[in-house]
Coordinates of C-alpha atoms in Angstrom, one line a residue:
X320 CA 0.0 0.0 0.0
X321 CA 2.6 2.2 0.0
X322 CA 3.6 2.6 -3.5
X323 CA -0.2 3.3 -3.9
X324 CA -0.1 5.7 -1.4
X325 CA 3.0 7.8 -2.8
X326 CA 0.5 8.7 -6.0
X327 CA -2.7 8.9 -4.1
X328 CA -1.2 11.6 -1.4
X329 CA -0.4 14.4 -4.0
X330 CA -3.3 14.0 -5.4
X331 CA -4.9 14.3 -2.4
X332 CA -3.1 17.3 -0.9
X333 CA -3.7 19.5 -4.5
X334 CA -7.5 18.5 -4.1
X335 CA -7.7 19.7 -0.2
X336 CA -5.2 22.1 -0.9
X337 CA -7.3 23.7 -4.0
X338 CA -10.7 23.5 -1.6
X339 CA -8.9 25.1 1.6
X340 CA -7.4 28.1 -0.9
X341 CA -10.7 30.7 -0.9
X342 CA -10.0 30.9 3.0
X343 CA -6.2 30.4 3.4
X344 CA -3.5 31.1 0.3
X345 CA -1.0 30.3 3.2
X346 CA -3.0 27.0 3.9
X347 CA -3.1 25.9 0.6
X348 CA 1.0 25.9 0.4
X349 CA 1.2 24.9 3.2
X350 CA -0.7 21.6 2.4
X351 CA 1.1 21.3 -1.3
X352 CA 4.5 21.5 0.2
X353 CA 3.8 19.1 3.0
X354 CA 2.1 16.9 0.6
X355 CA 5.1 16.7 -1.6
X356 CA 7.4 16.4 1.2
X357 CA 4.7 13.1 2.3
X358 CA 6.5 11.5 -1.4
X359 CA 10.0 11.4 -0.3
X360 CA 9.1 10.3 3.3
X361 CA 7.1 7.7 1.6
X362 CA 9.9 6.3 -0.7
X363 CA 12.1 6.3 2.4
X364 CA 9.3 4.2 3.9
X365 CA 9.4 1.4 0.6
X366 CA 13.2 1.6 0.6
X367 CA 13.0 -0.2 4.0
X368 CA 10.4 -2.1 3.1
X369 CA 10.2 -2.9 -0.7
X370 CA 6.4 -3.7 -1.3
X371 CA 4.7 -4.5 -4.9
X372 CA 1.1 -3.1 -5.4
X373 CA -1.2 -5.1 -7.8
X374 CA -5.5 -5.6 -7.8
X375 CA -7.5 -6.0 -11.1
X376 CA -8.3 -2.8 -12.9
X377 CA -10.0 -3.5 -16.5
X378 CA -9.7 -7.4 -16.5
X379 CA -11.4 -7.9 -19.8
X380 CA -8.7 -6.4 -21.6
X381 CA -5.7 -7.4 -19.5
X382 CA -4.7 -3.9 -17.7
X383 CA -4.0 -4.0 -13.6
X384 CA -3.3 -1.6 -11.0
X385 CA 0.2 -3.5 -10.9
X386 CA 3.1 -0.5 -8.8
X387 CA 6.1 -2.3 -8.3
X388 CA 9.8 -0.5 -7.2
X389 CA 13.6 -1.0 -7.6
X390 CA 16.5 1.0 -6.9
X391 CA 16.2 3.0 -10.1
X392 CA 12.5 3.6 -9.6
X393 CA 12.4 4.6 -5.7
X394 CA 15.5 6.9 -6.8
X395 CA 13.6 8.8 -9.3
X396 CA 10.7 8.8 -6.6
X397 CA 13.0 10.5 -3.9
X398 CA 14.3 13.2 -6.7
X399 CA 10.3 13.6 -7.6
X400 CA 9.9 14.2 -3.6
X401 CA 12.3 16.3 -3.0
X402 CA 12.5 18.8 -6.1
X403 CA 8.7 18.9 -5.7
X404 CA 8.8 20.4 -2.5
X405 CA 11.6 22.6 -3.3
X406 CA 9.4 24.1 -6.5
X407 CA 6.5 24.7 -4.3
X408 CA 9.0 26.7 -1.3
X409 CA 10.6 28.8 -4.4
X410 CA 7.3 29.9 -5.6
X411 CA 5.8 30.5 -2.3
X412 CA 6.0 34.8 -2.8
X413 CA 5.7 34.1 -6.9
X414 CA 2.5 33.0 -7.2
X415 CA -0.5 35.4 -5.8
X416 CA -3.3 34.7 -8.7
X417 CA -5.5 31.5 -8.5
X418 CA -2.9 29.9 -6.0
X419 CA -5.5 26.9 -5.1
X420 CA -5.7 25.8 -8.8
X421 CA -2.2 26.5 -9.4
X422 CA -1.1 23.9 -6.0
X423 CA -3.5 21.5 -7.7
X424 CA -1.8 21.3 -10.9
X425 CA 1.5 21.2 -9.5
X426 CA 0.5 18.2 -7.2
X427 CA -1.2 16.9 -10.4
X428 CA 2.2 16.4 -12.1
X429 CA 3.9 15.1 -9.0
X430 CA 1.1 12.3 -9.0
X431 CA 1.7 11.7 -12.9
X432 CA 5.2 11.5 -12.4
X433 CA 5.4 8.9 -9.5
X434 CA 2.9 7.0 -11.2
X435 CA 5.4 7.0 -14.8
X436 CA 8.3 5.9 -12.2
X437 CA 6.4 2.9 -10.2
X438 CA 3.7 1.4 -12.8
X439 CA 4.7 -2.0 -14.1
X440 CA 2.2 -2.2 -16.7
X441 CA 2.0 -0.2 -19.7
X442 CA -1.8 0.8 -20.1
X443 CA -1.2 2.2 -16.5
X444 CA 2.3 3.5 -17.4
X445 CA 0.6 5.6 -20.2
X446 CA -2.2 6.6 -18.4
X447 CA 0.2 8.4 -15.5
X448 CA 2.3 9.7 -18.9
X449 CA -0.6 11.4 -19.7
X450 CA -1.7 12.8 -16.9
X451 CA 1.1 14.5 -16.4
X452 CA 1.1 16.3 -19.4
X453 CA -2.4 17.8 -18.9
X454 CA -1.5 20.4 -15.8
X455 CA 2.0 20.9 -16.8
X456 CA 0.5 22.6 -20.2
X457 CA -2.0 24.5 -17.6
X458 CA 1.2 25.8 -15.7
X459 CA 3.1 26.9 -18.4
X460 CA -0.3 28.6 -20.0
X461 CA -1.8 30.0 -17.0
X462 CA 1.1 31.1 -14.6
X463 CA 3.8 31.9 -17.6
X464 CA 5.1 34.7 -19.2
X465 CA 4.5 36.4 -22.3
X466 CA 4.1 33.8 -24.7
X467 CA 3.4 31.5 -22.6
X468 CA -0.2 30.7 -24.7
X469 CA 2.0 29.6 -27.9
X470 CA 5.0 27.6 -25.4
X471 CA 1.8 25.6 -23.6
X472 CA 0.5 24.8 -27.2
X473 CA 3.7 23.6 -28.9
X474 CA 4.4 21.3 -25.7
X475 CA 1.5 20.0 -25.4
X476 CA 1.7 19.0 -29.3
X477 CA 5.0 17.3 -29.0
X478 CA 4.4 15.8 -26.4
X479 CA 1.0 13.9 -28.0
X480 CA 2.5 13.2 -30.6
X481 CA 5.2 11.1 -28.8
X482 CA 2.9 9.9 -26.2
X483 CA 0.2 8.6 -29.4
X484 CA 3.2 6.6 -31.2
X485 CA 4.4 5.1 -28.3
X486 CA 0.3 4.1 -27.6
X487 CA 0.3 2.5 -31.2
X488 CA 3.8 0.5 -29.9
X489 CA 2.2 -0.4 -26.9
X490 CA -1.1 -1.8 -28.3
X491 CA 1.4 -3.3 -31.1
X492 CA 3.0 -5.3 -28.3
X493 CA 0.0 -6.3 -26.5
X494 CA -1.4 -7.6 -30.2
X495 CA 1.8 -9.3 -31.3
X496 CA 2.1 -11.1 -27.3
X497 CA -1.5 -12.2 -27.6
X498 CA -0.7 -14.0 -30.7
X499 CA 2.3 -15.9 -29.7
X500 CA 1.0 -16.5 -26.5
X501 CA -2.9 -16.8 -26.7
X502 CA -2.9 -14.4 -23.4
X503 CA -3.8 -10.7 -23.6
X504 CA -1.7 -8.4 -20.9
X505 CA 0.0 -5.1 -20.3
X506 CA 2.0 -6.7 -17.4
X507 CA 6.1 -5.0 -18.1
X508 CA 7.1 -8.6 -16.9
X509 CA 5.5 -10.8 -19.1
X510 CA 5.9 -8.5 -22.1
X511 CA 9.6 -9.2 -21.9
X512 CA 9.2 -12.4 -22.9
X513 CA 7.4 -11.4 -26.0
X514 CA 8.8 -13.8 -29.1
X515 CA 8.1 -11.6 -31.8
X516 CA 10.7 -11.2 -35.5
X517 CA 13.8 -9.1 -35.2
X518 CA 11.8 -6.7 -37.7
X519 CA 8.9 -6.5 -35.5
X520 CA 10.8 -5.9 -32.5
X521 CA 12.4 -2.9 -34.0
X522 CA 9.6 -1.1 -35.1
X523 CA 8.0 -1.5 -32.0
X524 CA 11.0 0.2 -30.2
X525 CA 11.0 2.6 -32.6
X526 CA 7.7 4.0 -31.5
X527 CA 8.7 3.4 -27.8
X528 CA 12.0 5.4 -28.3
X529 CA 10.0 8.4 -30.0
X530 CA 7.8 8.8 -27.4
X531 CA 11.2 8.8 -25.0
X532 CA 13.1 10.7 -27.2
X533 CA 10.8 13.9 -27.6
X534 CA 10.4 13.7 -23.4
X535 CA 13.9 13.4 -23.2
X536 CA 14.4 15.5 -25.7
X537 CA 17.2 14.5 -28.1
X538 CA 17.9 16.7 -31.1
X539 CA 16.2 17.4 -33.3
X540 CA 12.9 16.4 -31.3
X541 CA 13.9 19.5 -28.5
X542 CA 12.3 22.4 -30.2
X543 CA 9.4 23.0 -28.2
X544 CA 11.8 22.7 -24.8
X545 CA 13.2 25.9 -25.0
X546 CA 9.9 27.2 -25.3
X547 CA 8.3 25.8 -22.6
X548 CA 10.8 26.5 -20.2
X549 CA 11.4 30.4 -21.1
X550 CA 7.9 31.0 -20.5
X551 CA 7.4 28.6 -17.9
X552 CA 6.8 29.9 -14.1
X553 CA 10.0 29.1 -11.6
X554 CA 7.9 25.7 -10.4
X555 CA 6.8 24.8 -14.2
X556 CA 10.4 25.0 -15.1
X557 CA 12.0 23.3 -11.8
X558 CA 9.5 20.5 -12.4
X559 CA 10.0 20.5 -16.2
X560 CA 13.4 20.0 -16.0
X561 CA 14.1 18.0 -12.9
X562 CA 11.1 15.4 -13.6
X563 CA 9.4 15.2 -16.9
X564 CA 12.7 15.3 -18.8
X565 CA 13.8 12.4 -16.5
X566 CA 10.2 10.1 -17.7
X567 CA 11.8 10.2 -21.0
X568 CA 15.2 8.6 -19.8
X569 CA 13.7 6.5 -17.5
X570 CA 11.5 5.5 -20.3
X571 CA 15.1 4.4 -22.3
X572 CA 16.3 2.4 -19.7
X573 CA 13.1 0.8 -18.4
X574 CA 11.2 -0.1 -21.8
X575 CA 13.4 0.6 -24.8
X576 CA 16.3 -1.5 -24.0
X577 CA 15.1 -4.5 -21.9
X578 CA 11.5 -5.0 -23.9
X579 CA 14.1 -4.8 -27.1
X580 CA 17.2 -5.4 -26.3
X581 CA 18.2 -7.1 -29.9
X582 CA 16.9 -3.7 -31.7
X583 CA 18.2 -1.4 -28.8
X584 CA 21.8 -3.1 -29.3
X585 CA 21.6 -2.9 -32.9
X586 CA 20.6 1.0 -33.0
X587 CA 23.0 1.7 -29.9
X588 CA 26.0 3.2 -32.4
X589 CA 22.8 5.8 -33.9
X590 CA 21.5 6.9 -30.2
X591 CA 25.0 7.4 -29.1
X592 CA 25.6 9.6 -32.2
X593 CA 22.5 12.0 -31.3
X594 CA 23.2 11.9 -27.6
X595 CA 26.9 13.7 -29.1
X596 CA 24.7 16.1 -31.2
X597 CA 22.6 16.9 -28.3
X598 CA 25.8 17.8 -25.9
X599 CA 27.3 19.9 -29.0
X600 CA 24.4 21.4 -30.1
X601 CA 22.4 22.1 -26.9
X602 CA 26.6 24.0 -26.3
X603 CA 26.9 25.8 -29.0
X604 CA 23.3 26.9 -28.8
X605 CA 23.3 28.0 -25.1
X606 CA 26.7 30.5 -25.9
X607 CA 24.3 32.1 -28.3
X608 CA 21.3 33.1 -26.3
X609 CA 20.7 36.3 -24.2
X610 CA 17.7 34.9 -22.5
X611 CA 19.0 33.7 -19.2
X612 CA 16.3 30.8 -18.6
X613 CA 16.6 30.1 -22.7
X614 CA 20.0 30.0 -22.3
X615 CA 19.8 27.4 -19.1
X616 CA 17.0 25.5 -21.3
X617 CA 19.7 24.5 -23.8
X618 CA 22.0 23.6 -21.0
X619 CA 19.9 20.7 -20.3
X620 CA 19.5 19.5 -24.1
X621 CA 23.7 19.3 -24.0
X622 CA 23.9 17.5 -20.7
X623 CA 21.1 15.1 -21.1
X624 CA 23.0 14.5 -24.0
X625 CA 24.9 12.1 -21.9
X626 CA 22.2 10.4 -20.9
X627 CA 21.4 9.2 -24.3
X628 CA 25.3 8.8 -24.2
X629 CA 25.8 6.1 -21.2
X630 CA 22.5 4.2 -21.3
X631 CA 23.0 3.4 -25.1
X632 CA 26.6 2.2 -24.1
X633 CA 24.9 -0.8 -22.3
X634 CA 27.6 -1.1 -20.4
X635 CA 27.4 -0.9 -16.8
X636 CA 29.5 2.0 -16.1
X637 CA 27.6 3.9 -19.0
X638 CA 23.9 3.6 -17.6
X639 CA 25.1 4.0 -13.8
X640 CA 26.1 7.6 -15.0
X641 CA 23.2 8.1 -17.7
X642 CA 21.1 7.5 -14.0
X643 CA 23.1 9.5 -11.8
X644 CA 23.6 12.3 -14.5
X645 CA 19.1 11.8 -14.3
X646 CA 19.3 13.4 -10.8
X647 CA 22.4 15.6 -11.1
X648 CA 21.3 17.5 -13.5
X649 CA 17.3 17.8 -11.7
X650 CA 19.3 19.1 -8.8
X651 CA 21.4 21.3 -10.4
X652 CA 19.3 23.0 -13.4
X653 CA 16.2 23.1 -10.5
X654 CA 18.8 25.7 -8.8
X655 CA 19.5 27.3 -11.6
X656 CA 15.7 27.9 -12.6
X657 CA 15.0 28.8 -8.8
X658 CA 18.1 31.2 -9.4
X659 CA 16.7 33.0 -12.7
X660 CA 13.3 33.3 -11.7
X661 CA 14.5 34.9 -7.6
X662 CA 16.1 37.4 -10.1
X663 CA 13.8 38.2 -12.5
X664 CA 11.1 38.5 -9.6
X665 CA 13.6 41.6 -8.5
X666 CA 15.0 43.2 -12.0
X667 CA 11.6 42.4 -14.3
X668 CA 14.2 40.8 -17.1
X669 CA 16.2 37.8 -18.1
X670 CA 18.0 40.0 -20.6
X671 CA 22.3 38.9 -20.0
X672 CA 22.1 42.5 -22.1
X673 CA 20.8 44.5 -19.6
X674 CA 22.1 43.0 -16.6
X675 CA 25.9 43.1 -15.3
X676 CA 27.7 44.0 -11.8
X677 CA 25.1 42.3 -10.0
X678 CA 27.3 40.6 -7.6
X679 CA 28.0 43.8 -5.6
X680 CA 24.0 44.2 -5.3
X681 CA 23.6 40.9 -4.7
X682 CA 26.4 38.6 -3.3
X683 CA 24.8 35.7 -2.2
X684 CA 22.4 35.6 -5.5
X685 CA 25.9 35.8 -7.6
X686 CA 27.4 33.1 -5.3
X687 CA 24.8 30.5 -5.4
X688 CA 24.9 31.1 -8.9
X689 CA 28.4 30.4 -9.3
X690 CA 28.1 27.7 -7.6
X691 CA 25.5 25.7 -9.1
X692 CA 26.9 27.4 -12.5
X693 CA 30.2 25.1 -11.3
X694 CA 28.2 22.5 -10.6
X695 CA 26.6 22.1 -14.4
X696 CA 29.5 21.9 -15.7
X697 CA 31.3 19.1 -14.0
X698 CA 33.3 20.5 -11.5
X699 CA 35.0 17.8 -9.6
X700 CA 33.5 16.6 -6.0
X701 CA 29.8 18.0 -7.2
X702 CA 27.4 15.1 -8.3
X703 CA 27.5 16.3 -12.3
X704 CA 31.4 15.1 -12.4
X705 CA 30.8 11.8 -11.5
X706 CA 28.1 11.2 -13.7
X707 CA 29.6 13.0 -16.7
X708 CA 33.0 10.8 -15.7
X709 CA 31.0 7.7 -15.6
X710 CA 29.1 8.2 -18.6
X711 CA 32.1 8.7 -20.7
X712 CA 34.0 6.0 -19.7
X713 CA 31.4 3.5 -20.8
X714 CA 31.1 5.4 -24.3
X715 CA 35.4 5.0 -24.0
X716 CA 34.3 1.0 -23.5
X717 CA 32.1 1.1 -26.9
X718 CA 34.0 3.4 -29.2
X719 CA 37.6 5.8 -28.4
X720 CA 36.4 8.2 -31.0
X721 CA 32.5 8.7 -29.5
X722 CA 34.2 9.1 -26.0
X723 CA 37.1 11.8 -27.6
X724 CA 33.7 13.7 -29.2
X725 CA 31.6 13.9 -26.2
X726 CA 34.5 14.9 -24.2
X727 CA 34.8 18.3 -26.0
X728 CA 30.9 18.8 -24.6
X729 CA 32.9 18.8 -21.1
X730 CA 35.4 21.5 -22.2
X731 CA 32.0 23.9 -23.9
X732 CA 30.1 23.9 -20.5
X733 CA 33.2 25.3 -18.7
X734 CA 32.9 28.2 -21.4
X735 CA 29.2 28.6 -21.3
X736 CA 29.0 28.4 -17.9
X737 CA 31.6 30.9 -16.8
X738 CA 30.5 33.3 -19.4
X739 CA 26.6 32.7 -17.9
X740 CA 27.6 34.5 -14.3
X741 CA 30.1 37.0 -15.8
X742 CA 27.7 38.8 -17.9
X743 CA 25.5 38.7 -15.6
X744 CA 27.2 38.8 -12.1
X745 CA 30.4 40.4 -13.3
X746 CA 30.6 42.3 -16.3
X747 CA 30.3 46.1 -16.8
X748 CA 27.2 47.0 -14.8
X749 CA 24.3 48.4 -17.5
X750 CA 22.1 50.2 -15.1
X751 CA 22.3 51.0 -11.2
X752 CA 20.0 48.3 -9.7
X753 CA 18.1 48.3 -6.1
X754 CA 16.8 44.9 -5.2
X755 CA 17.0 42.8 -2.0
X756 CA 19.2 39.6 -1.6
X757 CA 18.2 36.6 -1.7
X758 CA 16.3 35.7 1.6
X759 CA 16.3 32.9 4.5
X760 CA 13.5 31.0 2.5
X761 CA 15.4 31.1 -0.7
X762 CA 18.8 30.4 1.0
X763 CA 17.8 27.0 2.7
X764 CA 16.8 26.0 -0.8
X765 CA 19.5 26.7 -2.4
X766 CA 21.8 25.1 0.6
X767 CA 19.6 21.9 1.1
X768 CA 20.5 21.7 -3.0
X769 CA 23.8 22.5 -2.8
X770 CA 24.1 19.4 0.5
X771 CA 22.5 17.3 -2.3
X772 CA 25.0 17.7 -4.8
X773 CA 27.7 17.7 -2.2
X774 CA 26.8 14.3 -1.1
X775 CA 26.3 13.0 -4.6
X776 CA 29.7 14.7 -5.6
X777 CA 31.7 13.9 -2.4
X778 CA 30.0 10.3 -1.4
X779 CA 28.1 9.0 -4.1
X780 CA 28.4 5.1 -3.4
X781 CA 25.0 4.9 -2.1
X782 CA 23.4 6.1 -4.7
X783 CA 25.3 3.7 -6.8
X784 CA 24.8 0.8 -4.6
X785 CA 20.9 1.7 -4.7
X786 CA 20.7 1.8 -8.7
X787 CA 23.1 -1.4 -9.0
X788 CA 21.0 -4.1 -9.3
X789 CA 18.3 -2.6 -11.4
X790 CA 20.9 -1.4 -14.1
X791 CA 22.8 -4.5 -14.1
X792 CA 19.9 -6.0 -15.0
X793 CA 18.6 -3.9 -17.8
X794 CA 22.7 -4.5 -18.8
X795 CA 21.9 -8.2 -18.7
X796 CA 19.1 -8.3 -20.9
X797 CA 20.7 -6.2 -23.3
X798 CA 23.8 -8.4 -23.4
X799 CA 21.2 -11.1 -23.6
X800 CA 19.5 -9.5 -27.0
X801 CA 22.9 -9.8 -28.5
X802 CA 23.1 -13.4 -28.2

């Protein structure tokens, strides 16, 4: 009962949350942020006690209410705990219009998202993907900036259209199992069994992968990221990039490679190649931007570029950083987001143009910038290094020459970075500014974030011993599709 109740309680708190708002604003985040908090106290609770939840939901067709949790999932359920409280502290002054249905929505994607990371059967699995799509398009339209109408709209778009090819890939499997089998289910474990022709196979992962692929996103499917996260409120962007870009990876290396491994093997050399695009490309693109949260949004297309990079290595170093480089970078472009949207609260812009010399207005905005600026690029004993370390090395184990590629996205994130807090913190100052620093709410954020990373950076063997035996297994059954 207690994966069940890690989705139930969010949805819960948004709905009593929403209710209580016409009396108490305070109330109502209040009960969000406690609600949120309830997740990672609750995946604590199943880490000490791992449980499997499972009762019949539409039996004539083969679909169950089947939860069930390994390292890899209850890991992505403690980043979905604690960046969801985090989001709902940093916007606790932002948002002052419709706060009840805005606390609903927010909890709305928190239950989508822990659903996508503990169902273990795919009607269910799509079900949760959708749902969290649905109030994350109301948060970006509703509580975003200027264009936010067009951003919600080109999201939402992609995002369908990924989530109705991997529907047609999922009904595709249950069809082709039915066949060989004579029994009709949507149960992850019995899937993998699936005899089915190597062609087959591989156009059914094809359709998983694009679903994946636009979530994650990998070039060129990233367009509508930007977007999304520019006009995006502080929470919408935190959440954005610390969670629902993490479904899509989780989505690689929970369906795509051990429901296929044969295919996933076959196209490993291809994926590889875009996750080097996507490191290059999401560089070269964030050097060019002015927008400061545009410019942090195509920070996270280069450095979830390794992420494609390790899990399609299939080797075990590989997909131990592709999942460790999953929460890193949630930690670390959440701060960032948190960062950008504390100082366009105070300056009314995001223009690098007409900022400069803040860090003598504000030194503890420009050092916790710095810092988590540091911490995106890979600076060694943060949580990004190790990840970015470990994900090369198993590319080095597949191919020298992928490795020596990717390795040049290392040295562009040391430049974009850098240059990110000089014009901004450093350079010549453009105007004489007046603003507040950063306050006692927004510096325990910031510092709990910063512990994280620390920890990660500093001692990360317990992360790694809690993700070993899922990802040794999906490196078994890839191994396995190659024999």
């Amino acid at each position: 009962m207690i994966l069940a109740a890690i989705i139930v309680v969010p949805l819960a708190g948004g709905l009593l949350g929403w209710l209580v708002a016409r009396r108490s604003e305070t109330l109502c985040r209040w009960i969000a942020l406690v609600s949120a908090a309830a997740i990672l106290v609750l995946g604590l609770a199943a880490w000490k006690c791992p449980c499997e939840f499972r009762c019949d939901w539409i039996p004539q067709i083969g679909a169950s209410l089947h939860l069930a949790a390994d390292g890899l999932s209850l890991v992505m359920i403690l980043l979905t705990g604690f960046l969801g409280a985090l989001a709902i502290a940093a916007s606790w002054t932002e948002i002052r219009e419709r706060v009840g249905a805005f606390h609903l929505n927010v909890c709305l994607v928190l239950a989508g998202v822990t659903g996508v990371f503990l169902a273990a059967d795919l009607f269910l699995f799509f079900f949760f993907w959708e749902l969290m799509l649905v109030p994350m398009f109301f948060l970006i339209d509703q509580w975003g900036h200027e264009k936010r109408h067009a951003a919600a709209v080109k999201f939402f778009l992609f995002t369908q259209l990924g989530g109705l090819l991997m529907l047609v890939a999922i009904l595709g499997l249950y069809f082709v199992h039915a066949r060989e089998t004579g029994r009709y289910t949507f149960d992850t474990a019995e899937l993998m069994c699936t005899p089915m022709s190597r062609t087959v196979a591989t156009w059914l992962m094809l359709g998983f992968f694009a679903a994946f692929a636009v979530k994650l996103p990998v070039v060129p499917l990233h367009t509508w990221l930007p977007d999304a996260h520019t006009e995006a409120p502080t929470a919408g962007s935190v959440l954005l990039a610390g969670l629902l870009l993490k479904t899509g990876a989780y989505g690689m290396l929970r369906f795509v490679i051990p429901l296929f491994p044969g295919p996933a093997r076959e196209f490993a050399p291809f994926f590889m190649i875009l996750g080097i695009v996507g490191i290059l490309y999401g560089a070269v693109m964030a050097f060019a931007q002015t927008d400061l949260k545009r410019l942090i949004a195509y920070t996270s297309v280069s450095h979830l570029g390794f992420v494609m990079l390790g899990a399609f290595s299939l080797t075990p170093a590989g997909l131990q950083g592709a999942a460790l480089q999953m929460v890193c970078h949630g930690i670390s472009t959440g701060a960032l987001f948190i960062l950008v949207g504390a100082l366009q609260d105070r300056i009314g812009t995001r223009d690098l143009n007409e900022m400069g010399g803040l860090q003598a207005v504000v030194p503890r905005m420009a050092g916790a910038m710095l810092f988590f600026a540091l911490a995106s690029l890979g600076l060694p004993g943060l949580g990004n290094f190790i990840a970015e370390v470990l994900a090369l090395l198993g590319a080095y184990q597949v191919s020298v020459a992928i490795a020596a590629v990717a390795a040049v996205g290392l040295v562009a994130a040391t430049v974009y970075s850098l240059w990110l807090v000089y014009r901004a913190f450093h350079g010549p100052m453009q105007r004489e500014w007046t603003m507040s620093d950063l306050g006692a709410r927004e510096m325990a954020i910031l510092l709990v974030m910063a512990a994280a990373l620390l920890a990660l950076g500093l001692y990360p063997q317990p992360t790694m011993d809690a993700l070993g035996a899922a990802l040794d297994a999906i490196a078994r059954s890839a191994a396995g599709g190659a024999a």
